[in-house]
XYZ file of C-alpha atoms in Angstrom:
540
model
C 110.348 25.949 69.869
C 109.625 28.982 67.611
C 106.248 29.919 65.573
C 106.329 31.724 62.387
C 103.348 33.278 61.004
C 103.361 33.954 57.557
C 102.656 37.428 55.799
C 99.488 36.342 54.923
C 98.862 34.798 57.574
C 97.269 31.792 55.942
C 99.699 29.134 57.132
C 102.052 28.782 61.228
C 105.448 27.107 61.068
C 106.440 25.339 64.766
C 110.159 24.759 64.829
C 113.036 23.654 67.381
C 114.787 26.233 69.000
C 117.889 24.459 69.913
C 121.043 24.066 67.550
C 120.989 20.481 67.957
C 120.330 18.499 65.069
C 118.084 15.666 64.476
C 118.647 12.626 62.509
C 118.684 14.885 59.542
C 121.785 16.822 60.655
C 119.717 20.301 61.247
C 117.114 22.355 63.044
C 114.298 21.339 60.751
C 110.654 22.335 61.059
C 108.344 20.078 63.559
C 104.890 21.412 61.901
C 103.598 23.419 59.548
C 99.581 24.359 59.681
C 97.486 25.897 56.953
C 94.741 28.192 58.247
C 92.077 28.583 56.070
C 91.240 31.776 54.257
C 89.123 34.235 55.730
C 86.675 34.632 52.822
C 82.844 35.322 52.661
C 81.278 34.458 49.349
C 79.716 37.174 47.181
C 76.230 34.701 47.309
C 75.887 35.011 50.960
C 76.623 38.431 51.001
C 74.037 39.432 48.349
C 71.173 37.091 50.261
C 71.814 38.788 53.762
C 71.970 42.474 51.969
C 68.383 41.431 50.391
C 67.150 39.927 53.435
C 67.875 43.067 55.698
C 66.637 45.110 52.696
C 62.916 43.280 53.036
C 62.901 43.126 56.865
C 64.576 46.405 58.125
C 61.636 48.856 56.458
C 59.289 46.461 57.471
C 60.642 46.650 61.185
C 60.705 50.412 61.082
C 57.197 50.512 60.082
C 55.399 48.436 62.287
C 57.656 49.840 65.113
C 56.367 53.374 64.045
C 52.686 51.940 64.167
C 53.181 50.648 67.675
C 54.869 53.822 68.665
C 51.721 55.853 67.604
C 48.980 53.218 68.677
C 49.781 54.303 72.240
C 46.559 52.733 73.454
C 48.061 49.777 73.744
C 50.528 50.722 76.328
C 53.219 48.304 75.844
C 57.035 48.311 74.923
C 57.922 48.396 70.973
C 59.865 44.802 71.121
C 56.457 43.556 73.324
C 54.091 44.868 70.518
C 56.353 43.665 67.655
C 56.632 40.471 68.876
C 52.910 39.929 69.887
C 52.075 41.170 66.440
C 54.770 40.109 64.193
C 54.930 36.764 65.745
C 51.257 35.410 64.710
C 51.822 36.833 61.090
C 55.541 34.259 61.074
C 53.450 31.611 62.070
C 50.839 31.746 59.554
C 47.858 33.280 61.956
C 45.800 36.017 61.180
C 45.374 38.957 63.458
C 41.851 38.831 64.911
C 41.268 42.363 65.970
C 38.845 42.591 62.856
C 36.865 39.510 64.444
C 36.771 41.114 67.931
C 35.213 44.763 66.411
C 32.514 42.435 64.737
C 31.425 40.605 67.814
C 31.198 43.810 69.613
C 29.393 45.720 66.927
C 27.333 42.303 67.042
C 26.747 42.733 70.992
C 25.685 46.247 70.581
C 22.938 45.228 68.021
C 21.262 42.617 70.222
C 21.219 45.138 73.014
C 19.345 47.906 70.863
C 17.124 45.105 69.374
C 14.682 45.584 72.266
C 15.010 49.424 72.681
C 13.066 52.320 70.570
C 15.030 54.695 68.495
C 15.010 58.176 70.361
C 13.252 61.007 68.494
C 16.640 62.620 68.306
C 17.939 60.385 66.037
C 16.233 60.734 63.260
C 16.912 57.860 60.518
C 18.283 59.915 57.428
C 16.955 59.289 53.712
C 20.179 58.124 52.319
C 23.111 56.325 53.210
C 25.574 59.406 52.096
C 23.292 61.454 54.474
C 23.959 58.916 56.896
C 27.932 59.253 56.426
C 27.507 62.842 56.494
C 25.869 62.923 59.845
C 27.990 60.437 61.382
C 31.339 62.932 60.559
C 29.341 65.942 61.757
C 27.525 64.737 65.110
C 30.310 61.883 65.823
C 27.561 59.356 67.076
C 28.587 56.645 69.239
C 28.727 52.909 68.107
C 25.430 52.387 69.831
C 23.877 55.751 68.574
C 25.121 54.153 64.961
C 22.983 51.015 65.773
C 20.016 52.837 66.668
C 20.115 54.826 63.654
C 20.809 51.931 61.786
C 17.955 50.159 63.201
C 15.415 52.846 62.489
C 16.348 52.988 58.682
C 15.474 49.116 58.757
C 12.335 49.610 60.498
C 11.337 52.258 58.234
C 12.411 50.309 55.075
C 10.301 47.623 55.902
C 7.207 49.414 56.711
C 7.301 50.947 53.258
C 8.176 47.505 51.567
C 4.884 45.913 52.887
C 2.837 49.143 52.088
C 3.984 48.892 48.882
C 3.293 45.224 48.840
C -0.052 45.588 50.175
C -0.858 48.378 47.589
C -0.213 46.289 44.721
C -2.376 43.631 46.078
C -5.158 46.223 46.288
C -4.252 47.517 42.827
C -4.156 43.697 41.425
C -7.417 42.927 43.596
C -9.185 46.230 41.114
C -7.555 45.098 38.121
C -8.876 41.448 38.555
C -12.799 42.369 39.480
C -12.778 45.139 36.434
C -13.999 44.306 33.059
C -10.874 44.618 30.584
C -12.589 47.394 27.630
C -12.190 45.112 24.866
C -14.488 42.273 26.671
C -16.933 45.469 27.607
C -16.593 46.426 23.930
C -17.219 43.157 22.437
C -20.385 42.245 24.695
C -21.850 45.751 23.659
C -20.775 44.977 19.863
C -22.949 41.669 20.190
C -25.813 42.932 21.677
C -26.190 45.496 18.982
C -25.501 43.195 16.685
C -28.501 40.793 18.485
C -31.378 43.947 17.843
C -29.959 44.530 14.243
C -29.138 41.045 13.012
C -31.707 38.433 12.387
C -28.940 35.619 12.033
C -27.601 36.599 15.424
C -31.046 36.020 17.100
C -31.756 32.773 15.328
C -32.483 29.595 17.613
C -30.084 27.673 19.175
C -29.898 25.126 18.818
C -32.063 24.535 15.274
C -35.577 22.986 16.288
C -34.691 19.449 14.879
C -31.998 19.222 17.001
C -33.993 20.016 20.176
C -34.648 16.523 21.406
C -30.588 16.212 22.037
C -30.659 18.863 24.702
C -32.194 15.962 27.027
C -30.276 12.885 25.588
C -28.631 11.101 27.962
C -26.476 9.144 25.141
C -24.892 12.801 24.504
C -21.781 14.173 26.932
C -23.745 17.132 28.362
C -21.749 20.274 29.490
C -22.710 23.154 32.024
C -21.094 26.609 31.808
C -22.448 29.287 33.386
C -20.748 32.867 32.513
C -21.444 36.108 31.907
C -17.921 36.374 29.853
C -18.215 36.154 26.118
C -14.687 35.061 25.360
C -14.277 32.888 27.869
C -17.001 30.915 26.953
C -15.825 30.773 23.542
C -12.676 29.327 24.608
C -14.203 27.039 26.987
C -16.419 25.880 24.326
C -14.013 26.221 21.068
C -11.260 23.990 23.186
C -13.606 21.232 24.455
C -14.726 20.538 20.625
C -11.193 20.460 19.209
C -9.781 18.539 21.749
C -12.601 15.973 21.507
C -12.654 12.740 19.770
C -16.424 12.672 19.322
C -17.364 16.260 18.844
C -20.902 15.456 17.308
C -21.532 13.789 20.730
C -21.485 16.920 22.601
C -23.865 19.179 23.945
C -23.308 22.639 25.673
C -25.773 24.293 28.081
C -24.474 27.877 28.383
C -25.852 29.786 30.886
C -25.723 33.239 31.478
C -27.391 36.559 33.260
C -30.315 38.683 31.716
C -27.680 41.457 30.870
C -25.493 39.161 28.626
C -27.867 36.802 27.093
C -28.639 38.548 24.051
C -24.571 38.817 23.447
C -23.754 35.749 24.593
C -26.554 34.414 21.870
C -25.142 36.494 19.432
C -21.858 34.825 19.540
C -22.701 31.358 19.254
C -25.250 31.964 16.618
C -23.047 34.067 14.418
C -20.084 31.562 14.955
C -21.346 27.932 14.767
C -19.096 24.930 16.243
C -19.151 22.283 13.934
C -20.621 19.315 15.019
C -21.512 20.072 18.550
C -24.726 21.293 19.837
C -24.924 24.346 21.662
C -27.720 25.974 23.674
C -27.884 29.355 25.385
C -30.263 30.167 28.084
C -30.523 33.505 30.618
C -31.116 32.896 33.838
C -34.169 34.614 33.556
C -35.713 31.527 31.242
C -35.662 29.072 33.795
C -39.011 28.818 35.461
C -37.638 27.228 38.252
C -35.219 29.841 39.203
C -37.582 31.973 41.028
C -37.767 34.194 44.355
C -39.934 31.475 46.104
C -37.441 28.465 45.269
C -33.815 30.309 46.253
C -35.116 32.908 48.849
C -31.364 32.486 50.610
C -29.746 34.044 47.125
C -31.941 36.778 47.241
C -30.911 37.561 51.054
C -27.499 37.239 49.903
C -27.671 39.388 46.808
C -29.513 42.236 49.264
C -27.944 42.002 52.720
C -26.300 44.911 53.499
C -23.491 43.243 55.291
C -22.421 41.348 52.163
C -22.950 44.366 49.968
C -20.454 46.108 52.374
C -18.274 43.540 52.312
C -17.878 42.340 48.984
C -18.096 46.625 47.254
C -17.103 48.524 50.281
C -13.527 49.463 51.603
C -11.321 46.367 51.674
C -8.658 48.141 53.814
C -11.060 49.018 56.494
C -10.942 47.163 59.494
C -8.197 44.887 58.319
C -5.144 44.695 60.553
C -2.261 45.147 58.096
C 0.209 44.947 60.957
C -0.883 41.659 61.959
C -1.754 40.079 58.357
C 0.817 38.665 55.501
C 0.912 39.544 52.241
C -0.437 35.851 51.325
C -3.426 35.917 53.766
C -4.418 39.392 52.637
C -4.266 38.513 48.981
C -6.705 35.486 49.948
C -8.937 37.657 51.687
C -8.993 40.053 48.601
C -9.810 37.069 46.324
C -12.432 35.819 48.221
C -14.527 39.410 48.177
C -14.681 39.346 44.541
C -18.264 40.630 44.015
C -19.021 37.513 41.823
C -19.023 35.296 45.023
C -22.703 36.799 45.320
C -23.804 36.684 41.729
C -26.600 33.989 41.224
C -24.398 32.660 38.256
C -21.826 31.580 40.685
C -24.290 29.458 43.186
C -26.445 28.029 40.121
C -24.317 24.446 40.215
C -26.334 23.974 43.199
C -29.472 23.856 41.353
C -28.469 21.762 38.696
C -30.654 18.719 39.063
C -33.546 20.704 39.098
C -32.554 23.127 36.197
C -31.618 19.792 34.322
C -34.529 17.464 35.335
C -33.812 15.186 32.306
C -30.228 14.331 32.366
C -28.552 11.809 34.413
C -24.769 13.142 34.654
C -23.146 16.315 33.432
C -19.606 18.168 33.603
C -19.722 21.321 35.096
C -16.720 23.772 34.033
C -16.252 26.955 35.264
C -15.459 29.721 32.420
C -11.644 30.137 33.275
C -10.484 26.640 32.149
C -9.316 25.075 29.000
C -9.814 21.667 27.591
C -6.883 19.863 25.918
C -7.834 16.220 26.176
C -10.797 14.219 25.387
C -13.081 14.215 28.205
C -15.637 11.491 27.047
C -14.125 8.726 29.591
C -15.398 11.227 32.580
C -18.775 9.688 31.684
C -17.631 6.191 32.256
C -15.936 6.625 35.771
C -17.868 4.788 38.141
C -19.006 7.368 41.318
C -19.714 4.312 43.592
C -22.657 6.086 44.479
C -21.501 9.624 45.082
C -22.729 12.380 43.322
C -19.404 14.824 42.875
C -16.359 13.187 40.937
C -13.666 16.275 41.757
C -10.244 16.292 42.031
C -8.970 16.323 45.904
C -6.718 19.450 46.283
C -4.902 18.278 49.706
C -2.005 16.058 48.226
C 0.022 16.774 45.166
C 3.521 18.245 43.761
C 2.746 22.038 44.151
C 2.458 22.455 48.082
C 0.806 26.093 47.562
C -1.886 24.749 45.131
C -2.533 21.057 46.568
C -2.366 21.679 50.193
C -5.928 22.707 50.741
C -7.830 21.500 54.075
C -11.036 22.690 55.704
C -8.871 24.493 57.918
C -8.227 26.973 55.178
C -11.976 27.814 54.349
C -13.641 27.878 57.714
C -13.037 29.778 61.182
C -12.351 26.787 63.464
C -12.804 29.176 66.354
C -16.501 29.467 65.727
C -18.360 26.771 68.138
C -20.637 25.570 65.182
C -17.618 24.686 62.523
C -15.761 22.933 65.311
C -18.435 20.971 66.344
C -19.518 19.978 62.640
C -16.249 19.728 60.936
C -12.717 18.177 60.791
C -10.109 20.801 60.087
C -8.049 18.070 58.511
C -10.310 16.824 56.277
C -9.498 17.124 52.667
C -10.984 20.115 50.404
C -11.743 19.393 46.784
C -11.980 21.573 43.883
C -14.879 23.465 41.900
C -14.141 24.284 38.528
C -14.358 20.516 36.529
C -16.956 18.309 38.080
C -18.907 15.321 37.212
C -22.214 15.431 38.629
C -24.570 12.466 38.655
C -27.915 13.704 38.920
C -29.828 10.952 39.279
C -28.108 10.199 42.921
C -27.808 14.006 43.632
C -31.606 13.838 43.350
C -32.010 11.259 46.101
C -30.123 13.561 48.970
C -30.852 16.803 50.856
C -27.644 18.653 49.139
C -29.257 21.789 48.201
C -31.417 21.896 51.534
C -27.886 21.625 53.518
C -26.641 24.021 51.329
C -29.082 27.002 52.112
C -29.091 26.054 55.742
C -25.529 26.710 56.330
C -25.735 29.989 54.112
C -28.525 31.192 56.480
C -26.233 29.950 59.444
C -23.094 32.079 57.965
C -25.448 35.409 57.470
C -26.519 35.255 61.229
C -22.946 34.700 62.399
C -22.462 38.015 60.287
C -20.291 36.042 58.108
C -18.008 34.568 60.569
C -18.236 31.071 59.694
C -16.466 31.474 56.251
C -15.358 34.377 53.749
C -14.589 32.391 50.734
C -17.567 32.434 48.190
C -19.414 29.345 47.313
C -16.988 26.573 47.955
C -16.953 26.382 51.635
C -20.753 25.778 51.780
C -20.287 22.978 49.053
C -17.733 21.169 51.463
C -20.259 21.086 53.977
C -23.213 20.492 51.342
C -21.401 17.479 49.435
C -19.703 16.130 52.773
C -19.834 12.283 52.202
C -20.944 12.822 48.668
C -17.444 13.245 46.535
C -15.758 10.610 44.708
C -11.804 11.716 44.269
C -10.690 11.532 40.392
C -7.531 11.223 39.451
C -5.532 14.604 39.658
C -4.485 14.700 35.658
C -8.178 15.443 34.795
C -8.035 18.864 36.437
C -5.050 21.174 37.233
C -5.376 24.268 39.319
C -3.549 27.147 40.109
C -2.678 28.889 36.716
C -4.044 32.225 37.827
C -2.280 32.714 41.002
C 0.757 30.360 41.118
C 3.498 32.012 38.702
C 5.738 29.272 39.089
C 3.537 26.701 37.708
C 5.252 23.724 35.643
C 4.860 24.395 32.254
C 5.375 20.617 31.438
C 2.543 19.553 33.830
C 0.423 21.911 32.077
C 0.653 20.307 29.014
C 0.006 16.869 30.541
C -3.592 17.858 32.035
C -6.738 17.130 30.707
C -8.036 20.645 32.041
C -6.112 23.454 32.944
C -7.717 25.874 35.599
C -7.013 29.751 35.943
C -8.239 30.329 39.439
C -7.060 32.883 41.035
C -6.927 36.464 40.009
C -4.332 36.379 37.040
C -6.990 35.559 34.380
C -5.211 35.056 31.024
C -7.688 37.529 29.273
C -6.285 40.248 31.841
C -2.984 42.179 31.577
C -2.150 40.395 34.946
C -2.300 37.249 33.703
C 1.298 35.175 33.993
C 2.796 35.574 30.248
C 4.190 32.063 30.032
C 0.770 30.540 30.796
C -1.403 32.650 28.806
C -0.554 30.865 25.656
C -2.661 27.462 26.559
C -5.624 29.905 26.379
C -5.283 32.209 23.663
C -4.436 29.712 21.028
C -8.080 28.987 21.171
C -9.227 32.818 20.699
C -9.839 33.387 17.030
C -8.055 36.747 16.543
C -9.789 36.842 12.769
C -13.006 37.326 13.770
C -14.518 40.727 13.191
C -16.014 41.382 16.714
C -12.470 40.566 18.394
C -10.385 42.627 15.958
C -12.607 45.527 15.758
C -12.894 45.644 19.943
C -8.774 45.257 19.738
C -8.651 42.450 21.781
C -5.443 41.566 20.638
C -2.880 38.371 20.933
């Protein structure tokens, strides 16, 4: 047998080695085998080269990094497998997460440590970076420096917030230049203009001041512009303005200017009476000795007119609590005008029912239905302030006004009892005259004075909450919407629907600190074409 390979190595021939023939008569081939050509396609070669071109630089760089990172103390193939393997499997390197975890661990460690004096917090981030490069701080030292910077920033922000609240308090208690100008000009007009001194109301209308078939409003204020808005809004919103009688009460210094305003700017249909507290025979020192004590008491004068920061532990006080305390220290709370409502039965002995209004309200709906509300024998128809959509404004209970750590308060009052609002109240004077509300009010004022103002500190509402206890009839909240003077997020749509809106709080609409989106509900009732308002530059 012989093997013959073709020159191209593509075939092999197997033939017999003997000369004896076969059936064909010759030594023919036994078998011929063709071998497949050894061929590599260009496509395969291209993909191979492309793959190597991609992988080899990557392997080179990774190997170089592993070599440079001697800290791992591992062979190049070991490190390469450990680092490249997870990436090829779609996993990520967790070294970054380990760094974050380690840093958080250090932050927790330094959280309770004091920042050393030698690690003085830099003034800026760029300064921090520079000092880190120069001093080569450790991670713990960096965390302590960061803590010092944060503590300083928090302290500065807190101090700025308290300063802002203090400035806002002074802005709220000050008299704006335009309103002061208005009072002075109208007072001067009273002395020089006979029309400004004409009788209010005219003599033929005097009997109507005690006619119980009319709707009687009482307003006590020394703010002429605010009084004008209250009266104008009430009359314009009324379906029967000819049935309205307004009893405007002011103090002695403002009486001439207040009288001049309503004498020179008569409101059609409605009846307006202006009286000063000095014109009420009943308001004598003998009848209101407690209020005389309140106005002359040194502790109270220091509290309302003294240093509002002295004695206040700002480190343990929240800005919201501090703001509430500042609002409680408004000088108006020791004014007789603010306490006047407790003497309504004596000041108006012939009237059966009145609606008392604060000077920071606006009437947007006819209020005559208030006189039809059945108070069920109670004295005071008021909106309760412990339930409502606004959790801040409508969340007031007795605990918000009284010091329940005092045994006298804890013994006599319930911290969970719902509070109610002053500012728009319907008073049944006939039922009131059968009670001891005034005497109870006086008694608790005396107790608070004896206790050095430790029973409560928020003006006239706390003693009223006690004095009217058991005599309050809740009315629908839509009659009286509160908080427009301290709640910036007040829902404007709800404001439009309310019968009376109340700007209680510091941000009165006539002040620059008033909320711009709530101011138009008040300014729409200001007569900016009036000469006095224009000359005093009270602009819209």
